[in-house]
PDB file of N, CA and C in Angstrom:
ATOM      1  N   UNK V 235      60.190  76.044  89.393  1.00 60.00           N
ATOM      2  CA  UNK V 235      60.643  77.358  88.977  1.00 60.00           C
ATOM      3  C   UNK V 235      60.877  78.242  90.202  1.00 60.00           C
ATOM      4  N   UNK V 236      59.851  78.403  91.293  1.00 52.00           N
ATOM      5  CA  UNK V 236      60.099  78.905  92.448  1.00 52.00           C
ATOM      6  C   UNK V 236      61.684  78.395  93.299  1.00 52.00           C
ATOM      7  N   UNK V 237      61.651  77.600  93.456  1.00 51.00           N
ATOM      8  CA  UNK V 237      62.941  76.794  93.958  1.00 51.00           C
ATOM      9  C   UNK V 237      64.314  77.034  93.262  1.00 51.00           C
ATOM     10  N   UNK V 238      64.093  77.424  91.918  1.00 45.00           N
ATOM     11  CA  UNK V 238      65.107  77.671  91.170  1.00 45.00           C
ATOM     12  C   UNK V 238      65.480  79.359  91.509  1.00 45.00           C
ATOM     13  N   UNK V 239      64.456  80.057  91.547  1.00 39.00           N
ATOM     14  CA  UNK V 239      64.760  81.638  92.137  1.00 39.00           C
ATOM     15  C   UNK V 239      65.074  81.797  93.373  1.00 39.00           C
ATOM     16  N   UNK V 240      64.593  80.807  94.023  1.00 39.00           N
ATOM     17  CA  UNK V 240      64.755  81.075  95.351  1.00 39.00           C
ATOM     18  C   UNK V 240      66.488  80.254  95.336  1.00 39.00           C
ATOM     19  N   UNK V 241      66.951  79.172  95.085  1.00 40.00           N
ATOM     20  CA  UNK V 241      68.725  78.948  95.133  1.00 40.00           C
ATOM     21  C   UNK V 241      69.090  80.211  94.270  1.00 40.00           C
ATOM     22  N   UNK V 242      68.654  80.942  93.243  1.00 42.00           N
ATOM     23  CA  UNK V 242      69.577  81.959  92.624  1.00 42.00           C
ATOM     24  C   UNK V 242      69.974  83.072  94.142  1.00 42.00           C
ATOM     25  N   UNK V 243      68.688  83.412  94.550  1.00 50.00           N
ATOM     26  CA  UNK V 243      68.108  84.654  95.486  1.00 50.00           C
ATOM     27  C   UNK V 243      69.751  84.156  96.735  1.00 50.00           C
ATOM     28  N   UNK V 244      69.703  83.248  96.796  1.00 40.00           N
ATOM     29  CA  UNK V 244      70.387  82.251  98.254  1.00 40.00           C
ATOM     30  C   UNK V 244      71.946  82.425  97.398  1.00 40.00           C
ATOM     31  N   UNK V 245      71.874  82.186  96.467  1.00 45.00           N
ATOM     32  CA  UNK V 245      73.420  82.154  96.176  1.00 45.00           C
ATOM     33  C   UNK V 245      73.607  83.373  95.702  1.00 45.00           C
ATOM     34  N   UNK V 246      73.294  84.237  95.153  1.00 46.00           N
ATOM     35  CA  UNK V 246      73.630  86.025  95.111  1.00 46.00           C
ATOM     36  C   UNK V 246      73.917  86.387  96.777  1.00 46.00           C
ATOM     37  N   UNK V 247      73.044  85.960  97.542  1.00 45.00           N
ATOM     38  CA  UNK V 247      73.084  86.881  99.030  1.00 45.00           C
ATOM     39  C   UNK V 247      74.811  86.401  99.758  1.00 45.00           C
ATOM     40  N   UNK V 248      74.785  85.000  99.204  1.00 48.00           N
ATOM     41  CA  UNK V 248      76.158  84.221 100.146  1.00 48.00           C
ATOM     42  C   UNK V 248      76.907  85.490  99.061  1.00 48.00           C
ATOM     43  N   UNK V 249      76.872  85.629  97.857  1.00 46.00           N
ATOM     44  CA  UNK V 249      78.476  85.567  97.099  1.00 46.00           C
ATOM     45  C   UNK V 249      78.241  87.311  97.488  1.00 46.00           C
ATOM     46  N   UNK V 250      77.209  87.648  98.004  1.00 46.00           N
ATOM     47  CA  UNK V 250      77.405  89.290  98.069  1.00 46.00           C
ATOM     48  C   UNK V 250      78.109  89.435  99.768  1.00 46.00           C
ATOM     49  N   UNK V 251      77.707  88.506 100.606  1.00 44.00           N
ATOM     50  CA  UNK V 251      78.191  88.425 101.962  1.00 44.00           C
ATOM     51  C   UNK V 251      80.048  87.816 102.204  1.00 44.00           C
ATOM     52  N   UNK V 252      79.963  87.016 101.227  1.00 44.00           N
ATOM     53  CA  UNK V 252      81.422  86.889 101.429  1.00 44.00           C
ATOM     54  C   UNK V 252      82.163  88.020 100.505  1.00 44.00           C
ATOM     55  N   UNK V 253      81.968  88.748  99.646  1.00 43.00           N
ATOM     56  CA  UNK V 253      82.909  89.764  98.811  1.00 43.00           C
ATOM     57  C   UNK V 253      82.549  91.001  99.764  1.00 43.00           C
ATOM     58  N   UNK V 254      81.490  91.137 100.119  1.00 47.00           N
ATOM     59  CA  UNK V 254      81.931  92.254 101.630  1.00 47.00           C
ATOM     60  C   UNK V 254      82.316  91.812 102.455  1.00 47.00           C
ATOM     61  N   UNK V 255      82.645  90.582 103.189  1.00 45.00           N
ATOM     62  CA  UNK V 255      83.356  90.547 104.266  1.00 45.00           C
ATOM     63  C   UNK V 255      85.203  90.346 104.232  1.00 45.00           C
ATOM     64  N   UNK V 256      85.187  90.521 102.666  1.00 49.00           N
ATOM     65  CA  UNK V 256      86.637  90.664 102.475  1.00 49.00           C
ATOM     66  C   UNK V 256      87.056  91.983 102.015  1.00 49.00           C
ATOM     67  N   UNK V 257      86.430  92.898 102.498  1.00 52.00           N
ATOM     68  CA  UNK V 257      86.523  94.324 102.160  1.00 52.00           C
ATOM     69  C   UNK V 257      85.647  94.560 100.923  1.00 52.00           C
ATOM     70  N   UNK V 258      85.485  93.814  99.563  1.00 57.00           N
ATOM     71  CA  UNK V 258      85.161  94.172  98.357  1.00 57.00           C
ATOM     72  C   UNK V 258      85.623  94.924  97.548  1.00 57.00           C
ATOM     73  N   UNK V 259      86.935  95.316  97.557  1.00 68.00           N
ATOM     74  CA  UNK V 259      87.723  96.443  96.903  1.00 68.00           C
ATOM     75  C   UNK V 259      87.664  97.489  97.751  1.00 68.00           C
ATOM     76  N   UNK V 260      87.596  97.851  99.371  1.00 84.00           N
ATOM     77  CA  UNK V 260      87.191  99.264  99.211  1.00 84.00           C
ATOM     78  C   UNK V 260      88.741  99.919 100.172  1.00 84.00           C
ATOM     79  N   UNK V 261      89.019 100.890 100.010  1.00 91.00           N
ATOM     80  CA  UNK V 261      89.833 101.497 100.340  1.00 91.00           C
ATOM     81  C   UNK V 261      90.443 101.707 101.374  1.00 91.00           C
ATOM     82  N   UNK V 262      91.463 100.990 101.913  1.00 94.00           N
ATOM     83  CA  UNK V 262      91.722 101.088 103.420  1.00 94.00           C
ATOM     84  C   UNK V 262      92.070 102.650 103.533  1.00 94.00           C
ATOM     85  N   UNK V 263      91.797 103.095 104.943  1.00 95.00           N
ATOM     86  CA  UNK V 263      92.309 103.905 105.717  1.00 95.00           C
ATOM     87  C   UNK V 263      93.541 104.505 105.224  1.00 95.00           C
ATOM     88  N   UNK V 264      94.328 105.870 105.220  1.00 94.00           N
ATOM     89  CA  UNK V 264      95.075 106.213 104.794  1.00 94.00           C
ATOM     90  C   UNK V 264      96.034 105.957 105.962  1.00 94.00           C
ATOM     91  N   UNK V 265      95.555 105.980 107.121  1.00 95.00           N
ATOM     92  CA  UNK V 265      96.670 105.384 108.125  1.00 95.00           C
ATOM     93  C   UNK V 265      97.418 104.245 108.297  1.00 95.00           C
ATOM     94  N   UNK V 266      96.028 103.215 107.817  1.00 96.00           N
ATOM     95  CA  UNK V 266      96.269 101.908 107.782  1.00 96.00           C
ATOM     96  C   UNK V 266      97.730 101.631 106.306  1.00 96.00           C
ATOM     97  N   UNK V 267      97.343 102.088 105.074  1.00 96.00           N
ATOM     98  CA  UNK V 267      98.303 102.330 104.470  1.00 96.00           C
ATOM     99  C   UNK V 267      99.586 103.010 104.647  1.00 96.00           C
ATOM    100  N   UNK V 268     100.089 103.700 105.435  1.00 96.00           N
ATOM    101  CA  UNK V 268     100.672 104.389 105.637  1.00 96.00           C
ATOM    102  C   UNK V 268     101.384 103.347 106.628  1.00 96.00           C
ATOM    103  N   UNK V 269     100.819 102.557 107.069  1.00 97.00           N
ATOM    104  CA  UNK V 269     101.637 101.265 108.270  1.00 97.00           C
ATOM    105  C   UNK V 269     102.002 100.650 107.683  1.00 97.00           C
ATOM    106  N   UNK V 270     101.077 100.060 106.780  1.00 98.00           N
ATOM    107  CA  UNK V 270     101.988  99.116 105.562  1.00 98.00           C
ATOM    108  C   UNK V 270     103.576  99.693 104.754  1.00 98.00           C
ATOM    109  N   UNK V 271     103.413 100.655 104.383  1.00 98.00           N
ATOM    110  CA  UNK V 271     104.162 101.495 103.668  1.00 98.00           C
ATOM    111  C   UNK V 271     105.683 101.502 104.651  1.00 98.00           C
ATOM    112  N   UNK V 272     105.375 101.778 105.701  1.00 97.00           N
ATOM    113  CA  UNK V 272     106.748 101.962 107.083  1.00 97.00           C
ATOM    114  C   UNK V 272     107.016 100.470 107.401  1.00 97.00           C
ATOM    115  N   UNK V 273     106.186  99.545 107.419  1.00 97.00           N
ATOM    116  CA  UNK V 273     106.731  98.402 107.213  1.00 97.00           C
ATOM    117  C   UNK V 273     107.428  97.362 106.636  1.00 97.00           C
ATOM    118  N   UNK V 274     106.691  98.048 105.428  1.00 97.00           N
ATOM    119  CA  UNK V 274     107.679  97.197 104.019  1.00 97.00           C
ATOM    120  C   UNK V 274     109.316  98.085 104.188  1.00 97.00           C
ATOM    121  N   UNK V 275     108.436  99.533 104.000  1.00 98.00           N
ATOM    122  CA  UNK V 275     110.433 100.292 104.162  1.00 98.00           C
ATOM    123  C   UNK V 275     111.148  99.612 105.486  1.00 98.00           C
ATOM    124  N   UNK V 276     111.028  99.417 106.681  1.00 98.00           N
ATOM    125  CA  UNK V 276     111.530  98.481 107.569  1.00 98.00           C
ATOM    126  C   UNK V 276     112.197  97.720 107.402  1.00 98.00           C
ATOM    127  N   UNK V 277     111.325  96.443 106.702  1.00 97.00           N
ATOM    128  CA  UNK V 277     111.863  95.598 106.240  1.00 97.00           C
ATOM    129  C   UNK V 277     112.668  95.579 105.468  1.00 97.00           C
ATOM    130  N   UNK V 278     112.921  96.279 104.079  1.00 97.00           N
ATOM    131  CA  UNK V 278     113.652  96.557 103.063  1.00 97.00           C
ATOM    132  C   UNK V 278     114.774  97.072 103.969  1.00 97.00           C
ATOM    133  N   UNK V 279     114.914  98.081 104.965  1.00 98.00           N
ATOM    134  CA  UNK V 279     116.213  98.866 105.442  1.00 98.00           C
ATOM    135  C   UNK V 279     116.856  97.527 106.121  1.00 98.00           C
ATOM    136  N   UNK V 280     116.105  96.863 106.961  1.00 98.00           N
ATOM    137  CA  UNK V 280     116.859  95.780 107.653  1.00 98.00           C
ATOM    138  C   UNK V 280     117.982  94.660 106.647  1.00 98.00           C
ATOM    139  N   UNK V 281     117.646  94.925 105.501  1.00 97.00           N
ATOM    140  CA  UNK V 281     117.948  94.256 104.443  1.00 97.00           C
ATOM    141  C   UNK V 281     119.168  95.096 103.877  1.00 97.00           C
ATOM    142  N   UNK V 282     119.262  96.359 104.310  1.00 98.00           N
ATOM    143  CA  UNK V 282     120.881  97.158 103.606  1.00 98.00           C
ATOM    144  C   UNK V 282     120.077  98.058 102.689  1.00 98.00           C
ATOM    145  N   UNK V 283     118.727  98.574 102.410  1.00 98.00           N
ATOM    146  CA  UNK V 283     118.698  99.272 101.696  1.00 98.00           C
ATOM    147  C   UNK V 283     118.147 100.680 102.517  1.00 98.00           C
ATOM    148  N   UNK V 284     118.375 101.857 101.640  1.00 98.00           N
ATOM    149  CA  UNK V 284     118.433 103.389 102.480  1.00 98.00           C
ATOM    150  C   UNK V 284     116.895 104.049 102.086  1.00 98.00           C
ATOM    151  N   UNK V 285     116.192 104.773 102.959  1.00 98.00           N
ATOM    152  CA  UNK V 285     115.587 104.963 102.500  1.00 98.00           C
ATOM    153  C   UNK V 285     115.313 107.098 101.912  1.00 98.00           C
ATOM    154  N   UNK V 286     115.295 106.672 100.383  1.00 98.00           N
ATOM    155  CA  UNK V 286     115.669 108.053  99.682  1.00 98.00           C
ATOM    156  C   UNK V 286     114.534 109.295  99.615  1.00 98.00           C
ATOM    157  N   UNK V 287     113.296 108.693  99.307  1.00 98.00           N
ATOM    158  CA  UNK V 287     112.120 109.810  99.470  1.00 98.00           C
ATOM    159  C   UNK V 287     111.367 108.760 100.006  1.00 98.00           C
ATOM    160  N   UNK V 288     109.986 109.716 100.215  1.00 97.00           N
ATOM    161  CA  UNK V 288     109.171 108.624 100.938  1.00 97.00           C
ATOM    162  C   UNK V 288     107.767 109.861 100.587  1.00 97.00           C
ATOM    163  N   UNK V 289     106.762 109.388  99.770  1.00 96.00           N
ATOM    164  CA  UNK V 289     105.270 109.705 100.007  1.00 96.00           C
ATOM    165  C   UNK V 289     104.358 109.435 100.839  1.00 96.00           C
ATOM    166  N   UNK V 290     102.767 109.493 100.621  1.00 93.00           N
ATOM    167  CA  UNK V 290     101.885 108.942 101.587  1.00 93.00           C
ATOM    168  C   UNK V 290     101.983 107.545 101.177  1.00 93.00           C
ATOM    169  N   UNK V 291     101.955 106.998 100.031  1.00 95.00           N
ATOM    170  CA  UNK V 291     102.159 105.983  99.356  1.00 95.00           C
ATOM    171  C   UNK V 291     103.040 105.375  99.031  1.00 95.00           C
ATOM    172  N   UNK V 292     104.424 105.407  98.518  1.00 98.00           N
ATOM    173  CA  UNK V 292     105.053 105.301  97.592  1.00 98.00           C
ATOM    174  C   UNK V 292     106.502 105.805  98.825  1.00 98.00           C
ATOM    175  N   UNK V 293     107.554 104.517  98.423  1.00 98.00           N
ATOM    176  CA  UNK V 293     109.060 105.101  99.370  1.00 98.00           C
ATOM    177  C   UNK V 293     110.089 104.479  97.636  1.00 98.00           C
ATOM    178  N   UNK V 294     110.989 105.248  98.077  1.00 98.00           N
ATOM    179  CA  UNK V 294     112.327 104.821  97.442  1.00 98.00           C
ATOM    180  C   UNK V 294     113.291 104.360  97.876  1.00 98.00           C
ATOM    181  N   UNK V 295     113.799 103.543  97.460  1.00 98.00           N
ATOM    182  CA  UNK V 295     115.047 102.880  98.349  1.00 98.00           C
ATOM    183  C   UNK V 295     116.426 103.198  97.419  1.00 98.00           C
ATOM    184  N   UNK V 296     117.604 103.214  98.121  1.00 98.00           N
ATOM    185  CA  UNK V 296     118.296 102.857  97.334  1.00 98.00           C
ATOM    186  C   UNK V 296     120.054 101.664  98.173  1.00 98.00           C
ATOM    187  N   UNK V 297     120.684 100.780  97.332  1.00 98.00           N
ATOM    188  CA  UNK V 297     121.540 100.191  97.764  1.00 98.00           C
ATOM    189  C   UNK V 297     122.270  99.989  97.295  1.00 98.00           C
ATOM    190  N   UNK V 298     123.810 100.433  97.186  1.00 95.00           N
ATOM    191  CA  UNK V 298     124.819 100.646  96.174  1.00 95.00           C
ATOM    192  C   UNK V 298     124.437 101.371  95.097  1.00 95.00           C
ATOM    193  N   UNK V 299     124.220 100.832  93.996  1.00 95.00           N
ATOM    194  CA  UNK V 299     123.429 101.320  92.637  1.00 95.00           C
ATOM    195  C   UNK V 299     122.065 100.803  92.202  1.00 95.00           C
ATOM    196  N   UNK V 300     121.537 100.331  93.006  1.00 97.00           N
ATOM    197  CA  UNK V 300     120.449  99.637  92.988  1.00 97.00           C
ATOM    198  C   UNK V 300     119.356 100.718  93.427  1.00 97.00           C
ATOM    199  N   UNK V 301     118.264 101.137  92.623  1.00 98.00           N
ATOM    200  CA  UNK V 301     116.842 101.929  93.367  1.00 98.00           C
ATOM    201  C   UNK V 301     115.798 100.798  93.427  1.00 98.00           C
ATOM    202  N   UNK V 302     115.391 100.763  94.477  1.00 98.00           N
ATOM    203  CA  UNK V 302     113.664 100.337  94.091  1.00 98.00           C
ATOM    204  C   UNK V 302     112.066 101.268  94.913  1.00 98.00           C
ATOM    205  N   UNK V 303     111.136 101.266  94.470  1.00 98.00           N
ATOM    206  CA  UNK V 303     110.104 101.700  94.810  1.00 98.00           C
ATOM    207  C   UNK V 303     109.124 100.895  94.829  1.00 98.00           C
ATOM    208  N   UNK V 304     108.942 101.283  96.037  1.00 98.00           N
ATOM    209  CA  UNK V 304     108.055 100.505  96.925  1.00 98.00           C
ATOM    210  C   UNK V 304     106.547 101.121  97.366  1.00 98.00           C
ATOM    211  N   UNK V 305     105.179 100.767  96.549  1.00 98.00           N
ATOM    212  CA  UNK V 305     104.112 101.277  96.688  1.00 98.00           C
ATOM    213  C   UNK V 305     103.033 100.573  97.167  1.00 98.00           C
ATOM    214  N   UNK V 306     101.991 101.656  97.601  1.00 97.00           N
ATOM    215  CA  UNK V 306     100.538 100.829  98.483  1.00 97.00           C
ATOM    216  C   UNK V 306      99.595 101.368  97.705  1.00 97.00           C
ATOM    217  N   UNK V 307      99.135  99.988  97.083  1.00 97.00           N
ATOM    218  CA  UNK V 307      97.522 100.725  96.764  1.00 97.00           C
ATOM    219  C   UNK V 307      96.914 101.098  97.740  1.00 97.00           C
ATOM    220  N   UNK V 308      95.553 101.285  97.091  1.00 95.00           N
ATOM    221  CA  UNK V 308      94.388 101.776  97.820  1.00 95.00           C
ATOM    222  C   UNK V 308      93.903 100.820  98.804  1.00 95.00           C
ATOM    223  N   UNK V 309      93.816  99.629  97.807  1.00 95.00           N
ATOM    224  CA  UNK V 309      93.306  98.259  98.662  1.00 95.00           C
ATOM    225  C   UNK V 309      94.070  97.884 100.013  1.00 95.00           C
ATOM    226  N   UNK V 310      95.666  98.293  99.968  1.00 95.00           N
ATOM    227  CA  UNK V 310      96.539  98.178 101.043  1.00 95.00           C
ATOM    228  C   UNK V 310      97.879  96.899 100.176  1.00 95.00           C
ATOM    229  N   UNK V 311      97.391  96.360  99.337  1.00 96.00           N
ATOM    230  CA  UNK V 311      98.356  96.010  98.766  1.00 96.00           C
ATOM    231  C   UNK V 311      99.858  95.885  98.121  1.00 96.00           C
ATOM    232  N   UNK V 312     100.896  96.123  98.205  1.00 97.00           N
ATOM    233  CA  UNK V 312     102.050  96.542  98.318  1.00 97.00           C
ATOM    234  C   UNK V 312     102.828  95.923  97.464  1.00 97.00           C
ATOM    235  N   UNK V 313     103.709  96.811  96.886  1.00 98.00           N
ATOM    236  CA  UNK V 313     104.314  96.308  95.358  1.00 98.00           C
ATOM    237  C   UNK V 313     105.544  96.670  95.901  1.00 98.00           C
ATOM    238  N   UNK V 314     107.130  96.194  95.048  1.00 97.00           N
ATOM    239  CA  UNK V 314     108.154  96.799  94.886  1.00 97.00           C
ATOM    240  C   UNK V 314     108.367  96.400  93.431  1.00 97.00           C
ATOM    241  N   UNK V 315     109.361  97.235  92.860  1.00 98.00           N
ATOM    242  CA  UNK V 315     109.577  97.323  91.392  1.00 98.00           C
ATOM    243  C   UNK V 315     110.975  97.919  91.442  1.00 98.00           C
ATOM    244  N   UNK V 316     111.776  97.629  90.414  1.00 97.00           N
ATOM    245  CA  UNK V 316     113.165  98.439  90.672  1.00 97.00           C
ATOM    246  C   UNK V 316     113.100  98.964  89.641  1.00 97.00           C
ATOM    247  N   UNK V 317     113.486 100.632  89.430  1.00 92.00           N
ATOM    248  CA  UNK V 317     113.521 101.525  89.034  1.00 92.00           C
ATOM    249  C   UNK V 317     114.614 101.881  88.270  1.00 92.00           C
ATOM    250  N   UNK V 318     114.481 101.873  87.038  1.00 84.00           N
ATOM    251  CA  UNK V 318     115.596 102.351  85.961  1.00 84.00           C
ATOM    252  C   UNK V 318     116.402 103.527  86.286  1.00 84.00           C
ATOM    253  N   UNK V 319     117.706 104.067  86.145  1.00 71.00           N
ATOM    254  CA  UNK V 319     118.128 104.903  85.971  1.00 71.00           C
ATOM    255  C   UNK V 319     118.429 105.756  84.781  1.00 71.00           C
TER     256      UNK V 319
END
């Protein structure tokens, strides 16, 4: 029974050490986001598209008739989605 608490005790500590050493959800830097954000728009402009507004978060593109928006979570994660007119 001891041995059995003690592998629980051992495998909680690993699975708590590796989900913090991958951040654990927590919120990058607003700068750090903000690099991501100028990068993806970068990339997207190198590609022919313009860039129309731009937040701390969140840019718009647009190309011919085409919009898309392009956002950063919190985590730093980065989406595009194209945007209805």
């Amino acid at each position: 029974m001891a041995l059995a608490a003690l592998a629980a005790i051992v495998v909680g500590l690993a699975v708590a050490l590796l989900t913090r050493s991958r951040g654990g959800g927590a919120a990058l830097p607003a700068g750090e986001r903000r690099r991501r954000l100028e990068n993806a728009v970068a990339t997207w402009a190198a590609q022919g598209w313009a860039l129309e507004s731009e937040t701390a978060d969140s840019a718009v593109l647009r190309r011919g008739g085409e919009i898309m928006v392009v956002n950063v979570d919190d985590a730093g994660g980065v989406t595009s989605r194209p945007l209805a007119r």
